Amino acid sequence: HSKKVGGNTYSFFTPSMNAFAQQRLELENGLRRALGNGEFELHYQPKVDVTSGRISSTEALIRWRHPERGLVPPGDFIPLAEETGLILQIGEWVLREACRQARQWQVNGMAPVRVAINMSATQFRQKNLVSIVKSALENANLEPTYLEIELTESAVMHNAAASAEILEQLSRLGVHISIDDFGTGYSSLNYLRRFPLDKLKIDRTFIKDVVANPEDAAIVQAIISLAHSLRLKVIAEGVETEQQLQFLRSLGCDQYQGFFCSPAMEPEAFAEMMRAKNPGKFDPLATMSRLY
Ligand code: C2E
Ligand code: MG
Ligand code: MG
Ligand code: MG
């Protein structure tokens, strides 16, 4: 039994336009529609303290709830969003939504968590970034300390002097700043020292074989001691096994993120996990037992 495709579909395809270009055009139009229709969602992955096991913060990761394709991961649309400049609008939506959700959780009585967003280089370099961040915080009525911004090495090391100024202003607002995927890009150690950073995130590629591969272990160990010497916190991403976690614990890593704890979840599932692991005001008995 076969399904008929609607007869009124109009195709932009012309012989001069190859299939790749047509796909791009469709994706770009799709992204514009998604912004207008509210098809983007943020899912939240816990960041866990290595020693206490408590969830202290969470990373907001964007997904596209596509009407036909289902849940589309960021790798399938963020690169084109960056090329077309749509990343500015998408990034601002992410910022505002993450602030709104962080505040909503607090209002609901959840133990406060810091919410981290990923910021693309284009967004970081936009002229009025600091006022956009400030307005997002004010609009959501969120204290700046509950917002964290993740930036890649290439985003901040490109024109490092200008970056230092923006980071300084963001830091003065009170938001936290971390360097994402650390170790995969190029970092000037001199700037690392001068930037007002809070945290380095060790890229997943070094964590994958950290238990078995002495070179990866050496790199991870070096990043942890570099971070601590600069008085930065350090977090490992992509932790999938107990062995990896134990190894990181033995090296003094502060936090971890990864499937071993949980993948990114819808906001309600994240709140559920927080209720179970970090009882806040949800649970009067748990609150009392912490008082006594
Ligand atoms: P990232 O910021 O380095 O995020 C980590 C990615 O690793 C996420 O993929 C996460 O789901 C995945 N991950 C977490 N734990 C594990 C694990 O234990 N094993 C494995 N194999 N993977 C794990 P995701 O959500 O597909 O995001 C991919 C990238 O897309 C992110 O890398 C980030 O660079 C970008 N991205 C995500 N959300 C946004 C956003 O709102 N704005 C921008 N500009 N970029 C975003
Ligand atoms: Mg990230
Ligand atoms: Mg990362
Ligand atoms: Mg990564």
Coordinates of C-alpha atoms and ligand atoms in Angstrom, one line a residue:
H1 CA 0.0 0.0 0.0
S2 CA 1.4 3.3 -1.0
K3 CA 0.9 6.9 0.1
K4 CA 0.2 9.7 -2.3
V5 CA 2.2 12.8 -2.0
G6 CA 0.1 15.9 -2.1
G7 CA -0.4 17.3 -5.7
N8 CA 0.0 20.9 -4.9
T9 CA 3.7 20.8 -3.8
Y10 CA 5.8 23.3 -5.6
S11 CA 9.5 22.6 -6.0
F12 CA 12.2 25.3 -6.2
F13 CA 14.4 22.7 -8.0
T14 CA 15.8 23.8 -11.3
P15 CA 18.4 21.8 -13.3
S16 CA 20.9 24.6 -12.6
M17 CA 20.5 24.3 -8.9
N18 CA 22.0 21.1 -7.6
A19 CA 20.4 19.0 -4.9
F20 CA 22.8 20.3 -2.3
A21 CA 21.9 23.9 -2.9
Q22 CA 18.2 23.0 -2.9
Q23 CA 18.6 21.2 0.4
R24 CA 20.3 24.3 1.9
L25 CA 17.6 26.6 0.7
E26 CA 14.9 24.3 2.2
L27 CA 16.8 24.2 5.5
E28 CA 17.3 27.9 5.6
N29 CA 13.5 28.5 5.0
G30 CA 12.8 25.9 7.6
L31 CA 14.9 27.6 10.2
R32 CA 13.1 30.9 9.6
R33 CA 9.8 29.2 9.9
A34 CA 11.0 27.4 13.1
L35 CA 11.8 30.7 14.7
G36 CA 8.4 32.1 13.9
N37 CA 6.5 29.0 14.9
G38 CA 8.4 28.3 18.1
E39 CA 9.7 24.9 16.9
F40 CA 13.0 25.2 18.9
E41 CA 13.4 23.6 22.3
L42 CA 16.1 23.6 25.0
H43 CA 17.0 20.3 26.6
Y44 CA 19.1 20.2 29.8
Q45 CA 22.0 18.0 30.7
P46 CA 23.2 17.9 34.3
K47 CA 26.6 19.1 35.3
V48 CA 27.5 17.0 38.3
D49 CA 30.0 17.6 41.1
V50 CA 32.6 14.8 41.0
T51 CA 33.0 14.5 44.8
S52 CA 29.4 15.1 46.1
G53 CA 27.4 13.8 43.1
R54 CA 25.2 16.9 43.4
I55 CA 23.9 18.6 40.3
S56 CA 25.1 22.2 40.5
S57 CA 24.3 23.4 37.1
T58 CA 23.0 22.3 33.7
E59 CA 23.8 22.9 30.0
A60 CA 21.0 24.0 27.7
L61 CA 21.3 22.2 24.4
I62 CA 19.1 23.3 21.5
R63 CA 16.8 20.9 19.5
W64 CA 14.5 21.5 16.6
R65 CA 11.1 19.9 16.9
H66 CA 10.6 19.6 13.2
P67 CA 7.0 18.9 12.0
E68 CA 8.1 16.0 9.7
R69 CA 11.6 15.1 10.7
G70 CA 11.0 14.9 14.5
L71 CA 13.7 16.0 16.9
V72 CA 16.7 17.5 14.9
P73 CA 20.0 17.8 16.7
P74 CA 22.0 21.0 16.6
G75 CA 24.8 19.6 14.5
D76 CA 22.3 19.4 11.6
F77 CA 21.3 23.1 11.6
I78 CA 23.6 25.2 13.7
P79 CA 26.4 25.3 11.0
L80 CA 23.9 26.7 8.4
A81 CA 22.4 29.1 11.0
E82 CA 25.9 30.4 11.4
E83 CA 26.5 30.8 7.7
T84 CA 23.3 32.6 7.1
G85 CA 23.5 34.8 10.2
L86 CA 20.2 33.3 11.6
I87 CA 22.3 32.2 14.5
L88 CA 21.9 35.7 16.0
Q89 CA 18.1 35.4 16.3
I90 CA 18.4 31.7 17.3
G91 CA 21.1 32.5 19.9
E92 CA 19.0 35.3 21.4
W93 CA 16.0 33.0 21.7
V94 CA 18.3 30.5 23.5
L95 CA 19.5 33.1 25.9
R96 CA 16.1 34.4 26.8
E97 CA 14.5 30.9 27.0
A98 CA 17.4 29.6 29.2
C99 CA 17.0 32.6 31.6
R100 CA 13.2 32.2 31.7
Q101 CA 13.5 28.5 32.5
A102 CA 16.2 29.0 35.1
R103 CA 13.9 31.5 36.9
Q104 CA 10.8 29.4 36.4
W105 CA 12.5 26.4 38.2
Q106 CA 13.4 28.7 41.1
V107 CA 9.9 30.0 41.4
N108 CA 8.7 26.4 41.4
G109 CA 10.9 25.7 44.4
M110 CA 13.7 23.7 42.7
A111 CA 17.1 23.9 44.3
P112 CA 18.8 26.7 42.3
V113 CA 20.9 25.6 39.3
R114 CA 23.1 27.6 37.1
V115 CA 22.1 27.3 33.4
A116 CA 24.8 27.3 30.8
I117 CA 24.1 28.3 27.2
N118 CA 26.3 27.7 24.1
M119 CA 27.2 30.9 22.3
S120 CA 28.5 31.0 18.8
A121 CA 31.5 33.2 17.7
T122 CA 29.2 35.3 15.6
Q123 CA 26.9 36.0 18.5
F124 CA 29.8 36.7 20.8
R125 CA 31.1 39.3 18.5
Q126 CA 27.8 41.1 17.9
K127 CA 27.9 44.8 18.8
N128 CA 25.2 45.0 21.5
L129 CA 25.8 41.5 23.1
V130 CA 26.3 42.8 26.6
S131 CA 23.1 44.8 26.6
I132 CA 21.2 41.8 25.1
V133 CA 22.5 39.6 27.9
K134 CA 21.6 42.2 30.5
S135 CA 18.1 42.7 29.1
A136 CA 17.5 38.9 29.0
L137 CA 18.5 38.6 32.7
E138 CA 16.3 41.5 33.7
N139 CA 13.4 40.4 31.7
A140 CA 13.5 36.9 33.3
N141 CA 14.3 38.4 36.7
L142 CA 17.2 36.1 37.0
E143 CA 20.3 36.8 39.1
P144 CA 23.3 36.9 36.7
T145 CA 25.2 34.3 38.8
Y146 CA 22.7 31.7 37.5
L147 CA 23.7 32.2 33.9
E148 CA 26.8 30.7 32.4
I149 CA 28.1 31.3 28.9
E150 CA 30.1 28.6 27.1
L151 CA 32.4 29.8 24.4
T152 CA 34.9 27.9 22.2
E153 CA 38.6 28.6 22.1
S154 CA 38.3 29.9 18.6
A155 CA 35.5 32.3 19.5
V156 CA 37.5 34.0 22.2
M157 CA 41.1 33.7 20.8
H158 CA 40.1 35.3 17.5
N159 CA 40.8 38.9 18.1
A160 CA 41.7 38.2 21.7
A161 CA 42.1 41.9 22.7
A162 CA 38.5 42.7 21.7
S163 CA 37.3 39.5 23.4
A164 CA 39.0 40.4 26.6
E165 CA 36.9 43.6 26.7
I166 CA 33.6 41.8 26.1
L167 CA 34.4 39.1 28.6
E168 CA 35.3 41.8 31.2
Q169 CA 31.9 43.4 30.7
L170 CA 30.0 40.1 30.9
S171 CA 32.0 39.1 34.0
R172 CA 31.2 42.5 35.6
L173 CA 27.5 41.7 35.0
G174 CA 28.0 38.6 37.2
V175 CA 27.6 35.9 34.6
H176 CA 29.9 32.9 34.5
I177 CA 32.1 32.1 31.5
S178 CA 33.6 28.8 30.4
I179 CA 35.7 27.6 27.6
D180 CA 34.0 24.8 25.8
D181 CA 35.7 21.9 24.0
F182 CA 39.0 22.9 25.6
G183 CA 42.0 21.3 24.0
T184 CA 40.7 20.9 20.5
G185 CA 41.4 24.5 19.4
Y186 CA 44.2 26.9 19.8
S187 CA 44.5 28.8 23.1
S188 CA 47.1 31.4 24.0
L189 CA 48.0 30.6 27.6
N190 CA 48.7 34.3 28.1
Y191 CA 45.1 35.2 27.2
L192 CA 43.7 32.3 29.3
R193 CA 45.4 33.9 32.2
R194 CA 44.1 37.4 31.4
F195 CA 40.5 36.5 30.5
P196 CA 38.0 36.6 33.4
L197 CA 37.0 32.9 33.1
D198 CA 35.4 30.6 35.5
K199 CA 35.8 27.1 34.0
L200 CA 37.5 25.0 31.4
K201 CA 35.5 22.2 29.8
I202 CA 37.7 19.3 28.6
D203 CA 36.5 18.1 25.2
R204 CA 34.9 14.7 24.9
T205 CA 37.5 13.4 22.5
F206 CA 40.1 13.3 25.4
I207 CA 37.7 11.6 27.8
K208 CA 36.6 8.8 25.4
D209 CA 39.7 6.6 25.9
V210 CA 41.1 8.4 29.0
V211 CA 41.2 5.2 31.1
A212 CA 43.1 3.1 28.5
N213 CA 45.1 5.6 26.6
P214 CA 48.1 7.1 28.5
E215 CA 48.4 10.1 26.1
D216 CA 44.8 11.1 26.6
A217 CA 45.3 10.7 30.3
A218 CA 48.3 12.9 30.2
I219 CA 46.4 15.6 28.3
V220 CA 43.5 15.4 30.7
Q221 CA 45.8 15.6 33.7
A222 CA 47.6 18.6 32.2
I223 CA 44.4 20.5 31.5
I224 CA 43.2 19.8 35.1
S225 CA 46.4 21.1 36.6
L226 CA 46.5 24.1 34.2
A227 CA 42.9 25.0 35.2
H228 CA 43.6 24.7 38.9
S229 CA 46.9 26.7 38.7
L230 CA 44.8 29.5 37.0
R231 CA 42.2 29.1 39.8
L232 CA 39.6 27.9 37.3
K233 CA 37.2 25.0 37.8
V234 CA 37.4 22.2 35.3
I235 CA 34.7 19.9 33.9
A236 CA 34.9 16.8 31.8
E237 CA 32.3 16.3 29.0
G238 CA 31.2 13.0 27.6
V239 CA 31.7 10.8 30.7
E240 CA 29.9 7.5 29.9
T241 CA 31.3 5.0 32.4
E242 CA 32.0 4.5 36.1
Q243 CA 35.7 3.9 35.2
Q244 CA 36.0 7.2 33.5
L245 CA 34.4 9.0 36.4
Q246 CA 36.7 7.3 39.0
F247 CA 39.7 8.1 36.9
L248 CA 38.7 11.8 36.7
R249 CA 38.0 11.8 40.4
S250 CA 41.5 10.5 41.1
L251 CA 42.9 13.4 39.0
G252 CA 40.9 16.0 40.9
C253 CA 38.5 17.0 38.2
D254 CA 35.7 19.2 39.7
Q255 CA 32.6 18.3 37.6
Y256 CA 31.5 16.0 34.9
Q257 CA 28.8 15.8 32.3
G258 CA 27.8 12.8 30.3
F259 CA 25.6 9.9 29.6
F260 CA 26.9 8.2 32.8
C261 CA 24.7 10.6 34.7
S262 CA 22.2 11.5 32.0
P263 CA 21.8 12.8 28.4
A264 CA 20.0 16.1 27.9
M265 CA 16.4 16.0 28.9
E266 CA 13.2 18.0 28.5
P267 CA 12.8 20.6 31.3
E268 CA 10.3 18.5 33.2
A269 CA 12.5 15.4 33.3
F270 CA 15.4 17.5 34.4
A271 CA 13.3 19.0 37.3
E272 CA 12.3 15.4 38.2
M273 CA 15.9 14.4 38.4
M274 CA 16.7 17.4 40.6
R275 CA 13.8 16.5 42.9
A276 CA 15.4 13.0 43.3
K277 CA 19.0 14.0 43.6
N278 CA 19.0 17.6 45.0
P279 CA 15.9 18.1 47.0
G280 CA 15.0 21.8 47.2
K281 CA 11.9 23.2 48.6
F282 CA 9.9 20.6 46.8
D283 CA 10.2 18.1 49.6
P284 CA 9.6 19.4 53.1
L285 CA 11.0 16.2 54.7
A286 CA 14.2 16.4 52.8
T287 CA 14.5 20.1 53.6
M288 CA 14.0 19.3 57.3
S289 CA 16.5 16.5 57.3
R290 CA 19.1 18.9 56.0
L291 CA 18.4 21.3 58.8
Y292 CA 18.8 18.7 61.6
Ligands
C2E1 P1 28.8 20.9 23.1 O1 28.4 22.3 23.7 O2 30.2 20.5 23.3 O3 27.8 19.9 23.8 C1 28.1 18.6 24.1 C2 27.5 17.6 23.2 O4 27.8 16.3 23.6 C3 25.9 17.6 23.2 O5 25.5 17.3 21.9 C4 25.6 16.5 24.1 O6 24.3 16.0 24.0 C5 26.7 15.5 23.8 N1 27.0 14.6 24.9 C6 26.8 14.9 26.2 N2 27.2 13.8 27.0 C7 27.7 12.9 26.1 C8 28.2 11.6 26.3 O7 28.4 11.1 27.4 N3 28.6 10.9 25.2 C9 28.4 11.4 23.9 N4 28.7 10.7 22.9 N5 27.8 12.7 23.7 C10 27.5 13.4 24.8 P2 24.4 18.1 21.1 O8 23.3 18.5 22.0 O9 24.1 17.3 19.8 O10 25.1 19.4 20.7 C11 26.2 19.5 19.8 C12 26.8 20.8 19.8 O11 25.9 21.8 19.2 C13 27.2 21.4 21.1 O12 28.5 20.9 21.6 C14 27.3 22.9 20.8 O13 28.5 23.2 20.2 C15 26.2 23.0 19.7 N6 25.0 23.6 20.3 C16 24.1 23.0 21.1 N7 23.1 23.9 21.5 C17 23.5 25.1 21.0 C18 22.9 26.4 21.1 O14 21.9 26.7 21.8 N8 23.6 27.4 20.4 C19 24.8 27.2 19.8 N9 25.4 28.2 19.1 N10 25.3 25.9 19.7 C20 24.7 24.9 20.3
MG2 MG 28.7 23.3 25.4
MG3 MG 31.5 21.0 24.8
MG4 MG 32.0 19.2 22.5

